[in-house]
Coordinates of C-alpha atoms in Angstrom, one line a residue:
Chain F
M1 CA 30.4 1.3 125.3
N2 CA 26.9 0.0 126.4
K3 CA 25.4 1.5 123.3
L4 CA 27.5 -0.7 121.0
P5 CA 25.6 -3.5 119.3
G6 CA 25.5 -7.0 120.8
K7 CA 25.1 -10.5 119.4
K8 CA 21.9 -9.9 117.6
E9 CA 22.5 -9.7 113.8
S10 CA 19.9 -7.0 113.2
S11 CA 21.6 -4.6 115.7
W12 CA 24.7 -4.5 113.4
M13 CA 22.8 -3.3 110.3
S14 CA 23.2 0.4 111.3
W15 CA 27.0 -0.2 111.6
Y16 CA 27.2 -1.7 108.2
I17 CA 25.2 1.2 106.7
A18 CA 27.3 3.7 108.6
V19 CA 30.6 2.3 107.2
A20 CA 29.2 2.3 103.6
A21 CA 27.8 5.9 104.2
V22 CA 31.2 7.1 105.5
L23 CA 32.9 5.7 102.4
L24 CA 30.4 7.4 100.1
L25 CA 30.9 10.7 102.0
L26 CA 34.7 10.4 101.8
I27 CA 34.5 9.8 98.0
I28 CA 32.3 12.9 97.6
L29 CA 34.6 15.0 99.8
F30 CA 37.7 13.7 97.9
Y31 CA 36.0 14.6 94.6
F32 CA 35.5 18.2 95.7
F33 CA 39.0 18.3 97.2
T34 CA 40.4 17.3 93.8
Q35 CA 38.3 20.0 92.1
Q36 CA 39.1 22.7 94.6
F37 CA 42.9 22.5 94.3
S38 CA 43.3 21.5 90.6
Chain U
M1 CA 72.0 11.2 105.1
N2 CA 73.5 12.5 108.3
F3 CA 72.8 10.2 111.2
Q4 CA 74.1 11.7 114.4
L5 CA 74.6 10.4 117.9
T6 CA 71.2 11.8 119.0
D7 CA 69.6 9.8 116.2
W8 CA 71.4 6.6 117.3
I9 CA 70.1 7.2 120.9
V10 CA 66.5 7.8 119.8
L11 CA 66.6 4.8 117.5
A12 CA 68.1 2.5 120.2
V13 CA 65.8 3.6 123.0
T14 CA 62.7 3.3 120.8
L15 CA 63.5 -0.2 119.5
L16 CA 64.7 -1.4 122.9
G17 CA 61.5 0.0 124.6
V18 CA 59.3 -1.9 122.2
I19 CA 61.2 -5.2 122.6
L20 CA 61.1 -4.9 126.4
Y21 CA 57.4 -4.0 126.4
G22 CA 56.8 -7.0 124.1
I23 CA 58.7 -9.3 126.5
Y24 CA 56.9 -7.8 129.5
K25 CA 53.5 -8.5 127.9
S26 CA 54.5 -12.0 126.7
R27 CA 53.1 -13.9 129.7
T28 CA 50.4 -16.2 128.4
S29 CA 49.0 -19.7 129.1
K30 CA 51.3 -22.5 127.9
N31 CA 49.0 -24.0 125.2
L32 CA 48.2 -23.3 121.6
E33 CA 45.1 -21.3 122.3
G34 CA 47.2 -19.0 124.6
Y35 CA 50.2 -18.8 122.2
F36 CA 48.4 -18.4 118.9
L37 CA 45.1 -16.7 119.9
S38 CA 45.8 -14.9 123.2
N39 CA 43.2 -17.2 124.8
R40 CA 40.6 -15.5 122.6
Q41 CA 40.4 -12.6 125.1
M42 CA 41.4 -9.5 123.1
P43 CA 39.1 -6.4 123.1
W44 CA 38.0 -4.8 119.8
W45 CA 40.5 -1.9 120.0
L46 CA 43.5 -4.3 120.2
V47 CA 42.1 -6.3 117.3
L48 CA 41.7 -3.0 115.4
L49 CA 45.3 -1.9 116.0
G50 CA 46.5 -5.5 115.2
I51 CA 44.7 -5.5 111.9
M52 CA 46.1 -2.1 111.0
G53 CA 49.6 -2.8 112.2
T54 CA 49.7 -6.1 110.2
Q55 CA 48.5 -4.4 107.0
A56 CA 50.9 -1.4 107.2
S57 CA 54.4 -2.6 106.6
A58 CA 57.5 -0.5 106.6
V59 CA 57.2 0.0 102.9
T60 CA 53.7 1.5 103.4
F61 CA 55.2 4.4 105.2
L62 CA 58.1 4.8 102.7
T63 CA 56.1 4.2 99.5
A64 CA 52.9 6.2 100.2
P65 CA 54.5 9.7 100.5
G66 CA 56.8 8.8 97.5
Q67 CA 53.9 7.6 95.5
A68 CA 52.0 10.8 96.1
Y69 CA 55.1 12.8 95.1
T70 CA 55.5 11.0 91.8
D71 CA 52.0 9.9 90.8
G72 CA 49.7 12.0 93.0
M73 CA 47.2 11.0 95.6
R74 CA 45.1 8.6 93.4
F75 CA 46.8 5.7 95.2
V76 CA 44.2 6.2 98.0
Q77 CA 41.5 4.7 95.7
Y78 CA 43.3 1.4 96.1
Y79 CA 41.7 1.3 99.6
F80 CA 38.1 2.2 98.6
G81 CA 37.0 -1.4 98.4
L82 CA 38.3 -2.1 101.9
P83 CA 35.4 -0.7 104.0
L84 CA 32.9 -2.7 101.8
A85 CA 35.0 -5.9 102.3
M86 CA 34.9 -5.3 106.1
I87 CA 31.0 -5.3 105.9
V88 CA 31.0 -8.7 104.1
L89 CA 33.5 -10.1 106.5
G90 CA 31.4 -8.9 109.5
I91 CA 28.3 -10.5 108.0
T92 CA 29.7 -13.8 106.8
F93 CA 33.3 -14.8 107.7
V94 CA 33.5 -13.6 111.3
P95 CA 30.5 -15.3 112.8
L96 CA 31.3 -18.6 111.2
F97 CA 35.0 -18.5 112.1
H98 CA 34.1 -17.8 115.7
K99 CA 31.3 -20.4 115.8
L100 CA 33.7 -23.1 114.6
K101 CA 36.4 -22.0 117.1
L102 CA 39.0 -22.1 114.4
F103 CA 42.8 -21.6 114.8
T104 CA 43.4 -21.1 111.1
A105 CA 41.1 -20.0 108.3
Y106 CA 42.0 -23.2 106.4
E107 CA 40.5 -25.5 109.0
F108 CA 37.2 -24.3 107.8
L109 CA 37.9 -25.7 104.3
E110 CA 38.4 -29.2 105.6
K111 CA 35.1 -29.0 107.5
R112 CA 33.3 -27.7 104.4
F113 CA 35.2 -29.7 101.7
D114 CA 38.0 -32.1 102.5
V115 CA 41.5 -32.3 103.8
K116 CA 43.2 -31.9 100.4
T117 CA 41.5 -28.5 99.8
R118 CA 42.6 -27.4 103.3
T119 CA 46.2 -28.6 102.9
L120 CA 46.6 -27.0 99.4
T121 CA 45.2 -23.6 100.5
S122 CA 47.3 -23.6 103.7
F123 CA 50.4 -24.6 101.7
L124 CA 49.8 -21.8 99.2
F125 CA 49.5 -19.4 102.1
L126 CA 52.8 -20.6 103.7
L127 CA 54.6 -20.3 100.3
S128 CA 53.4 -16.8 99.4
R129 CA 53.4 -15.3 102.9
G130 CA 56.8 -16.9 103.8
L131 CA 58.4 -15.4 100.7
S132 CA 56.7 -12.0 100.9
T133 CA 57.6 -11.6 104.6
G134 CA 61.2 -12.1 103.6
I135 CA 60.8 -9.4 101.0
S136 CA 59.1 -7.1 103.6
I137 CA 62.3 -7.4 105.7
F138 CA 64.5 -6.8 102.7
A139 CA 62.6 -3.8 101.1
P140 CA 63.0 -1.3 103.9
S141 CA 66.5 -2.7 104.8
I142 CA 67.9 -1.9 101.3
V143 CA 66.5 1.6 101.5
L144 CA 68.0 2.2 105.0
S145 CA 71.3 0.6 104.1
S146 CA 71.6 2.6 100.9
M147 CA 70.7 6.0 102.6
L148 CA 72.7 5.5 105.8
G149 CA 75.6 3.4 104.5
W150 CA 74.7 0.5 106.8
D151 CA 75.8 -3.0 106.0
I152 CA 72.8 -4.7 104.2
Y153 CA 73.3 -8.1 105.9
L154 CA 73.3 -6.5 109.4
T155 CA 70.3 -4.3 108.6
N156 CA 68.4 -7.3 107.4
I157 CA 69.2 -9.2 110.6
V158 CA 68.2 -6.3 112.8
M159 CA 65.1 -5.6 110.8
G160 CA 63.9 -9.3 110.9
G161 CA 65.8 -10.6 113.9
L162 CA 65.1 -8.5 117.0
L163 CA 61.3 -8.9 116.8
I164 CA 61.8 -12.6 116.9
I165 CA 62.7 -12.2 120.6
Y166 CA 59.2 -11.1 121.7
T167 CA 57.3 -12.9 118.9
V168 CA 58.7 -16.3 119.9
S169 CA 58.4 -15.7 123.7
G170 CA 55.0 -14.1 123.8
G171 CA 53.1 -15.3 120.6
A172 CA 49.9 -13.5 119.6
K173 CA 49.6 -11.5 122.9
A174 CA 53.1 -9.9 122.6
V175 CA 52.4 -9.2 118.9
A176 CA 49.1 -7.4 119.7
Y177 CA 50.5 -5.3 122.6
T178 CA 53.6 -4.2 120.7
Q179 CA 51.5 -3.4 117.7
K180 CA 49.5 -1.0 120.0
L181 CA 52.7 0.8 121.0
Q182 CA 54.1 0.8 117.5
F183 CA 50.9 2.4 116.2
V184 CA 51.1 5.3 118.6
I185 CA 54.8 6.0 117.8
I186 CA 54.4 5.6 114.1
Y187 CA 51.5 8.0 113.6
A188 CA 52.9 10.5 116.1
A189 CA 56.2 10.6 114.2
M190 CA 54.4 10.9 110.8
F191 CA 52.4 13.9 112.0
V192 CA 55.6 15.5 113.3
A193 CA 57.2 14.9 109.8
A194 CA 54.1 16.6 108.2
Y195 CA 54.4 19.5 110.6
F196 CA 58.1 20.0 109.6
A197 CA 57.2 19.7 105.9
I198 CA 54.8 22.7 106.3
K199 CA 57.3 24.5 108.6
A200 CA 60.0 24.1 105.9
L201 CA 58.0 26.0 103.3
P202 CA 59.2 29.5 102.4
N203 CA 57.9 32.5 104.4
G204 CA 54.5 33.6 103.3
V205 CA 53.6 30.1 101.9
G206 CA 51.2 28.2 104.1
F207 CA 49.5 24.8 104.1
T208 CA 46.7 25.9 101.7
D209 CA 49.2 27.4 99.3
A210 CA 51.1 24.1 99.4
L211 CA 48.0 22.2 98.5
H212 CA 47.3 24.6 95.6
I213 CA 50.8 24.1 94.2
A214 CA 50.6 20.3 94.5
G215 CA 47.0 20.4 93.1
K216 CA 47.8 22.6 90.1
S217 CA 50.8 20.2 89.3
G218 CA 48.3 17.4 89.1
K219 CA 49.2 15.7 92.5
L220 CA 45.9 16.0 94.3
N221 CA 44.2 13.7 91.8
V222 CA 42.4 11.8 94.6
I223 CA 39.5 10.7 92.4
T224 CA 40.2 9.5 88.9
T225 CA 38.0 7.6 86.6
G226 CA 40.5 5.6 84.5
V227 CA 38.8 6.9 81.3
N228 CA 41.0 8.4 78.6
E229 CA 40.4 9.3 74.9
H230 CA 40.3 5.6 74.0
G231 CA 37.7 4.7 76.7
F232 CA 38.3 2.9 80.0
D233 CA 42.0 1.9 80.5
W234 CA 42.1 -1.6 82.0
K235 CA 45.8 -1.2 82.6
D236 CA 45.4 1.9 84.7
R237 CA 46.3 0.8 88.2
Y238 CA 44.5 3.2 90.5
N239 CA 41.1 4.7 89.7
I240 CA 37.8 4.7 91.5
W241 CA 36.6 1.5 89.7
S242 CA 39.7 -0.6 90.1
G243 CA 39.8 0.6 93.7
L244 CA 36.2 -0.1 94.5
I245 CA 35.8 -3.4 92.7
G246 CA 39.4 -4.8 92.4
G247 CA 40.2 -3.4 95.9
F248 CA 37.1 -4.9 97.3
F249 CA 38.1 -8.4 96.2
L250 CA 41.7 -7.9 97.3
A251 CA 40.7 -6.7 100.7
L252 CA 38.1 -9.5 101.1
S253 CA 40.8 -12.0 100.1
Y254 CA 43.5 -10.5 102.3
F255 CA 41.3 -10.0 105.5
G256 CA 39.1 -13.1 105.0
T257 CA 41.6 -15.7 103.9
D258 CA 45.1 -14.6 104.8
Q259 CA 46.0 -16.1 108.2
S260 CA 48.2 -13.2 109.1
Q261 CA 44.9 -11.1 109.3
V262 CA 42.4 -13.9 110.2
G263 CA 44.8 -14.7 113.1
R264 CA 44.4 -11.1 114.4
Y265 CA 40.6 -11.1 114.7
L266 CA 40.4 -14.7 115.9
T267 CA 42.2 -13.4 119.1
A268 CA 39.0 -11.4 119.9
K269 CA 36.8 -12.3 122.8
D270 CA 33.8 -12.9 120.6
T271 CA 32.1 -12.1 117.3
R272 CA 31.2 -8.6 118.5
E273 CA 34.8 -7.6 119.3
S274 CA 36.1 -9.0 115.9
R275 CA 33.4 -7.2 114.0
L276 CA 34.0 -3.9 115.8
G277 CA 37.7 -4.2 115.1
L278 CA 37.1 -4.9 111.4
L279 CA 34.4 -2.3 110.9
L280 CA 36.4 0.5 112.6
N281 CA 39.3 -0.5 110.4
G282 CA 36.9 0.1 107.5
L283 CA 36.1 3.6 108.9
V284 CA 39.6 4.8 109.6
K285 CA 41.8 3.2 107.0
V286 CA 40.9 5.5 104.0
P287 CA 41.3 8.8 105.9
L288 CA 44.6 7.7 107.5
Q289 CA 46.0 6.6 104.2
F290 CA 44.8 9.9 102.7
L291 CA 46.8 11.8 105.4
I292 CA 50.0 9.7 104.8
L293 CA 49.7 10.5 101.1
L294 CA 49.1 14.2 101.8
I295 CA 52.6 14.2 103.4
G296 CA 53.9 13.3 99.9
C297 CA 52.1 16.2 98.4
L298 CA 53.6 18.5 101.0
L299 CA 57.0 17.2 100.1
F300 CA 56.2 18.0 96.5
A301 CA 55.2 21.6 97.4
Y302 CA 58.4 21.9 99.4
Y303 CA 60.6 20.7 96.5
S304 CA 58.8 23.1 94.2
F305 CA 60.6 25.9 96.1
F306 CA 63.8 24.2 96.9
K307 CA 66.2 22.1 94.9
A308 CA 64.7 18.7 94.3
P309 CA 67.0 15.7 93.6
A310 CA 66.4 14.5 90.0
F311 CA 66.8 10.9 91.3
F312 CA 66.4 10.2 95.0
N313 CA 68.5 7.0 95.4
K314 CA 72.0 8.4 95.7
T315 CA 73.7 4.9 95.5
Q316 CA 72.3 4.3 91.9
E317 CA 73.1 7.9 91.0
T318 CA 76.8 7.5 92.1
E319 CA 77.0 4.3 90.0
V320 CA 75.8 5.9 86.8
L321 CA 78.1 8.9 87.3
Q322 CA 81.0 6.4 87.3
S323 CA 79.9 4.8 84.1
A324 CA 80.2 5.6 80.4
Y325 CA 76.8 7.3 80.6
A326 CA 78.0 10.0 83.1
T327 CA 78.1 12.8 80.5
D328 CA 74.6 12.1 79.3
Y329 CA 73.4 11.8 82.9
K330 CA 75.0 15.1 83.9
A331 CA 73.4 16.8 80.9
A332 CA 69.9 15.5 81.9
T333 CA 70.5 16.6 85.5
A334 CA 71.4 20.1 84.4
A335 CA 68.2 20.3 82.3
Y336 CA 66.2 19.0 85.2
E337 CA 67.7 21.6 87.5
K338 CA 66.8 24.3 85.0
I339 CA 63.2 23.1 85.0
Q340 CA 63.3 23.1 88.9
Q341 CA 64.5 26.7 89.0
D342 CA 61.8 27.9 86.6
K343 CA 59.3 26.0 88.6
A344 CA 60.3 27.7 91.9
V345 CA 59.7 31.1 90.2
V346 CA 56.2 30.0 89.1
A347 CA 55.4 28.5 92.5
K348 CA 56.3 31.8 94.1
E349 CA 54.2 33.7 91.6
L350 CA 51.3 31.3 92.2
A351 CA 51.5 31.7 96.0
Q352 CA 51.3 35.5 95.5
A353 CA 48.5 35.3 93.0
L354 CA 46.5 33.1 95.4
H355 CA 46.8 35.7 98.2
Q356 CA 45.7 38.4 95.7
K357 CA 43.0 36.2 94.2
N358 CA 44.5 37.0 90.8
E359 CA 42.7 34.4 88.6
P360 CA 44.5 35.1 85.3
V361 CA 47.9 34.6 87.0
I362 CA 46.6 31.5 88.9
N363 CA 45.5 29.9 85.6
A364 CA 48.7 30.8 83.8
S365 CA 50.7 29.3 86.7
R366 CA 48.7 26.1 86.6
D367 CA 49.6 25.6 82.9
K368 CA 53.3 26.3 83.6
L369 CA 53.4 24.0 86.5
L370 CA 51.7 21.1 84.6
T371 CA 54.1 21.6 81.7
A372 CA 57.1 21.7 84.1
E373 CA 55.9 18.5 85.7
K374 CA 55.5 16.7 82.4
E375 CA 59.0 17.9 81.2
G376 CA 60.5 16.9 84.6
Q377 CA 58.9 13.4 84.4
L378 CA 60.3 12.9 80.8
L379 CA 63.8 13.8 82.0
R380 CA 63.5 11.6 85.1
N381 CA 62.5 8.7 82.7
E382 CA 65.5 9.5 80.5
M383 CA 67.8 9.4 83.6
K384 CA 66.3 6.1 84.7
G385 CA 67.0 4.7 81.2
L386 CA 70.7 5.8 81.6
I387 CA 70.8 4.2 85.1
K388 CA 69.5 1.0 83.6
K389 CA 72.0 1.1 80.8
A390 CA 74.9 1.6 83.2
D391 CA 73.6 -1.3 85.3
P392 CA 70.9 -3.6 83.9
D393 CA 70.2 -4.9 87.4
A394 CA 69.7 -1.4 88.9
D395 CA 66.5 -0.5 90.7
T396 CA 65.2 2.6 88.9
N397 CA 62.2 3.0 91.2
D398 CA 63.2 5.7 93.7
T399 CA 59.7 6.1 95.2
N400 CA 60.8 4.6 98.5
Y401 CA 63.7 7.0 98.9
I402 CA 61.8 10.3 98.5
F403 CA 60.4 10.6 102.1
L404 CA 63.7 9.5 103.8
R405 CA 65.7 12.0 101.6
F406 CA 63.4 14.8 102.8
V407 CA 63.7 13.6 106.4
G408 CA 67.6 13.6 106.1
D409 CA 67.6 17.0 104.4
T410 CA 65.3 18.9 106.6
L411 CA 64.4 17.3 109.9
P412 CA 66.5 18.1 113.1
S413 CA 68.8 15.6 114.7
G414 CA 66.9 13.2 116.9
L415 CA 63.8 13.3 114.7
V416 CA 65.7 11.6 111.9
G417 CA 66.4 8.8 114.4
L418 CA 62.7 8.6 115.3
I419 CA 61.7 8.4 111.6
V420 CA 64.2 5.6 111.0
A421 CA 62.8 3.9 114.2
I422 CA 59.3 4.0 112.8
I423 CA 60.5 2.2 109.7
F424 CA 61.7 -0.6 111.9
L425 CA 58.5 -0.6 114.0
A426 CA 56.2 -0.6 111.0
A427 CA 58.2 -3.6 109.6
W428 CA 58.1 -5.4 113.0
G429 CA 54.3 -5.0 113.3
S430 CA 53.6 -6.8 110.1
I431 CA 56.5 -9.3 110.2
A432 CA 55.6 -10.3 113.8
A433 CA 52.0 -11.0 112.8
A434 CA 53.2 -12.9 109.7
L435 CA 55.5 -15.1 111.8
N436 CA 52.8 -15.9 114.3
S437 CA 50.4 -16.9 111.5
L438 CA 53.0 -18.9 109.6
A439 CA 53.8 -20.8 112.8
S440 CA 50.1 -21.4 113.6
C441 CA 49.4 -22.8 110.1
T442 CA 52.5 -25.1 110.2
M443 CA 51.5 -26.3 113.7
I444 CA 47.7 -26.7 113.2
D445 CA 47.3 -27.5 109.5
F446 CA 50.4 -29.7 109.1
H447 CA 52.1 -30.9 112.4
Q448 CA 48.9 -31.5 114.4
K449 CA 47.0 -32.8 111.4
F450 CA 49.5 -35.2 110.1
S451 CA 51.7 -36.2 113.1
K452 CA 50.8 -39.6 114.5
K453 CA 52.2 -38.8 117.9
K454 CA 49.7 -37.1 120.3
L455 CA 51.3 -34.1 122.0
S456 CA 50.6 -32.6 125.4
P457 CA 49.5 -28.9 125.5
E458 CA 53.0 -28.0 126.8
E459 CA 54.7 -29.9 124.0
E460 CA 52.4 -28.2 121.4
Y461 CA 53.2 -24.8 122.9
K462 CA 56.9 -25.6 122.6
W463 CA 56.5 -26.6 119.0
G464 CA 54.6 -23.4 118.3
K465 CA 57.6 -21.5 119.6
Y466 CA 60.0 -23.6 117.5
Y467 CA 58.0 -22.9 114.3
T468 CA 57.9 -19.2 115.0
L469 CA 61.7 -19.2 115.3
F470 CA 62.0 -21.3 112.2
W471 CA 59.9 -18.9 110.1
G472 CA 61.8 -16.0 111.5
V473 CA 65.1 -17.5 110.4
F474 CA 63.6 -18.5 107.1
C475 CA 62.3 -15.0 106.3
I476 CA 65.7 -13.5 107.2
V477 CA 67.4 -16.0 104.8
I478 CA 65.0 -14.9 102.0
A479 CA 65.8 -11.3 102.8
L480 CA 69.6 -12.1 102.5
F481 CA 69.0 -14.0 99.2
A482 CA 66.9 -11.0 97.9
Y483 CA 70.0 -8.9 98.1
N484 CA 72.0 -11.3 96.0
I485 CA 69.3 -12.1 93.5
G486 CA 68.0 -8.6 93.2
N487 CA 64.9 -7.2 91.7
S488 CA 63.9 -10.3 89.9
L489 CA 63.2 -12.1 93.2
I490 CA 61.1 -9.2 94.6
E491 CA 59.1 -9.0 91.4
A492 CA 58.6 -12.8 91.4
V493 CA 57.3 -12.7 95.0
N494 CA 54.9 -9.8 94.3
I495 CA 53.5 -11.6 91.2
L496 CA 53.2 -14.8 93.2
G497 CA 51.0 -13.1 95.8
S498 CA 48.6 -11.6 93.2
W499 CA 48.4 -15.0 91.4
F500 CA 46.9 -16.9 94.4
Y501 CA 44.8 -14.3 96.3
G502 CA 41.8 -14.4 93.9
T503 CA 41.7 -18.1 93.7
I504 CA 41.9 -18.6 97.4
L505 CA 39.1 -16.1 97.9
G506 CA 37.0 -18.0 95.3
I507 CA 37.4 -21.2 97.2
F508 CA 36.1 -19.5 100.4
L509 CA 33.3 -17.8 98.6
V510 CA 32.1 -21.1 97.2
A511 CA 32.4 -22.6 100.7
F512 CA 30.2 -19.8 102.1
Y513 CA 27.7 -19.2 99.5
L514 CA 27.4 -22.2 97.2
K515 CA 26.4 -24.9 99.6
K516 CA 25.7 -27.5 96.8
V517 CA 29.2 -27.4 95.4
Q518 CA 31.5 -30.3 96.5
S519 CA 35.2 -30.6 97.1
N520 CA 36.2 -32.1 93.7
A521 CA 34.4 -29.4 91.8
V522 CA 36.0 -26.6 93.8
F523 CA 39.5 -28.2 93.6
I524 CA 39.4 -28.6 89.8
S525 CA 38.0 -25.1 89.4
A526 CA 40.8 -23.7 91.6
I527 CA 43.4 -25.3 89.3
I528 CA 41.7 -24.0 86.1
A529 CA 41.3 -20.5 87.7
E530 CA 44.9 -20.5 88.5
V531 CA 45.9 -21.2 84.9
I532 CA 43.5 -18.4 83.8
V533 CA 45.0 -15.9 86.3
I534 CA 48.6 -16.8 85.4
T535 CA 47.9 -16.5 81.6
V536 CA 46.2 -13.1 82.1
S537 CA 49.1 -11.9 84.3
Y538 CA 51.7 -13.3 81.9
F539 CA 50.3 -11.4 78.9
N540 CA 49.9 -8.2 81.0
I541 CA 46.5 -7.4 79.5
I542 CA 45.0 -6.0 82.7
S543 CA 46.1 -4.2 85.9
F544 CA 47.0 -6.5 88.9
L545 CA 44.0 -5.3 91.0
W546 CA 41.6 -7.0 88.6
L547 CA 43.4 -10.4 88.9
N548 CA 41.7 -10.9 92.3
L549 CA 38.3 -10.5 90.7
I550 CA 39.2 -12.8 87.8
G551 CA 40.5 -15.5 90.1
A552 CA 37.6 -15.4 92.5
A553 CA 35.0 -15.2 89.7
A554 CA 36.6 -18.1 87.8
V555 CA 36.5 -20.4 90.8
V556 CA 32.9 -19.5 91.6
I557 CA 31.5 -19.9 88.1
L558 CA 33.6 -23.0 87.2
S559 CA 32.8 -24.8 90.4
L560 CA 29.1 -24.2 89.9
L561 CA 29.3 -25.4 86.3
I562 CA 31.3 -28.5 87.2
Q563 CA 29.0 -29.3 90.0
I564 CA 25.9 -29.0 87.8
L565 CA 27.6 -31.2 85.1
T566 CA 28.8 -33.9 87.5
G567 CA 25.6 -33.6 89.6
A568 CA 27.0 -35.0 92.9
K569 CA 25.4 -34.3 96.2
S570 CA 26.7 -31.8 98.7
K571 CA 28.4 -31.9 102.1
A572 CA 27.5 -28.6 103.8
V573 CA 28.8 -27.4 107.2
Q574 CA 26.2 -27.1 109.8

């Protein structure tokens, strides 16, 4: 829990990037999932 | 659907347990901050569960598997814009809302613009959320009443009434803690249902085979581009672009300007806890929705081997079989059953070919399954036409009945009761949050704002409770009316919601990002934008997800233009 970001705006940047990156990763995985079983 | 004594016991114990837990957790300080915002003390994980519990209504758990069964998994793309919206909310909305110590999102509009903009936006919220909450009581009630033979009025009252006990007594705190319990029960039960869907497959057919059967029938279409031989189809509801762009604006509008959601993260201890709740929602929402949709594909695989009902709503089916169209309907049913029998043979061949890695048979099976699926859909459409002819007011959408029909057909006694219980719990999670937010807007944006009499904190707390009770009763009355008026009311309410969301978001975006724009410019732009959205919606030239973008963009562009033309000075929030 102590590693979670605090009040400083800059410390949240990695979280924002992580959320966007996970979305991108999911879309790529879903694409291959669609191809794999079609 | 056979509902036995064990099911009744499981249902009663689960619902009673949640109500008692809600009452137990309902102690809070007797003022508005305690009642509507849990004294702003909630940790991020309760905020997260609150956000998720508010968004996922009963219909979510009924519709999603049915949607995957009929249309495939492409519905998940509807949620692609959500994580991006969470980022924007975390950067812009959350810090400002916390800094201003708001009760409702609409207070901000008065600080930024004027009282008329605040009142109009809050009124639009009360109107659309009040009506849609009534429908979110009615929609699962009609499914349960139709499948279990329960009295619709009583089901509506239980669906919308019991939660009032803990929502009125405990306010936001009781809502948050019950949502936590509801979340655990709902997802545990859904995974049990998925396990039984796999277990019910024939011997020698496993999970991967089921995925292949669903996939080769076109159901695992998770990513679609919306492009056909004529180019991009703007009317195509769910594709990656409408999901990412339209879904982004919808999620931004819903989580940023709808008090039922804003009220959840305003209960957080500080900006950090709110942000964490929202960002984690962005991380988990898409995979969870994917898993719920996957259950629908497992049902599809199951019904590829076993006899699938041609139409899943038995009540409507009985009605058409007693009409002049009975002969035509029976003929269509017989043709559908023939397709199903052939499909079961192909599915077995495919499962065998997959184990033997026999590519020619796999490819041939794919073609046969796709053809069977197309022919089956055509027959289902023909049957829906006959149902509509027999009763013009009939609901021909049986998507919400598919999952429960499977549950009733295959799950053991006790688990059927648990699945029915989660329909109630999912409904309660979103209705309770909606009642709490409707009451807070009525109290803060109207009563407190316009009442000349100064109330003590205890009196305000009491009024908060009265308003929660009032909205609870109001929503039940709407649910009861929905039964009498029928589909036209449900459609009207759904359309109403999509008309206002984009415009309200546009007002907030102007408030945040266009500091020079004044109240009159944004007010006039909102009215023009509304006319544009209604016109576009009326002529049905574009899928509803894009309406949010059109509404928001119209307000932003028009207000900027009007401000430049009128050239007045700004009143920015510090």
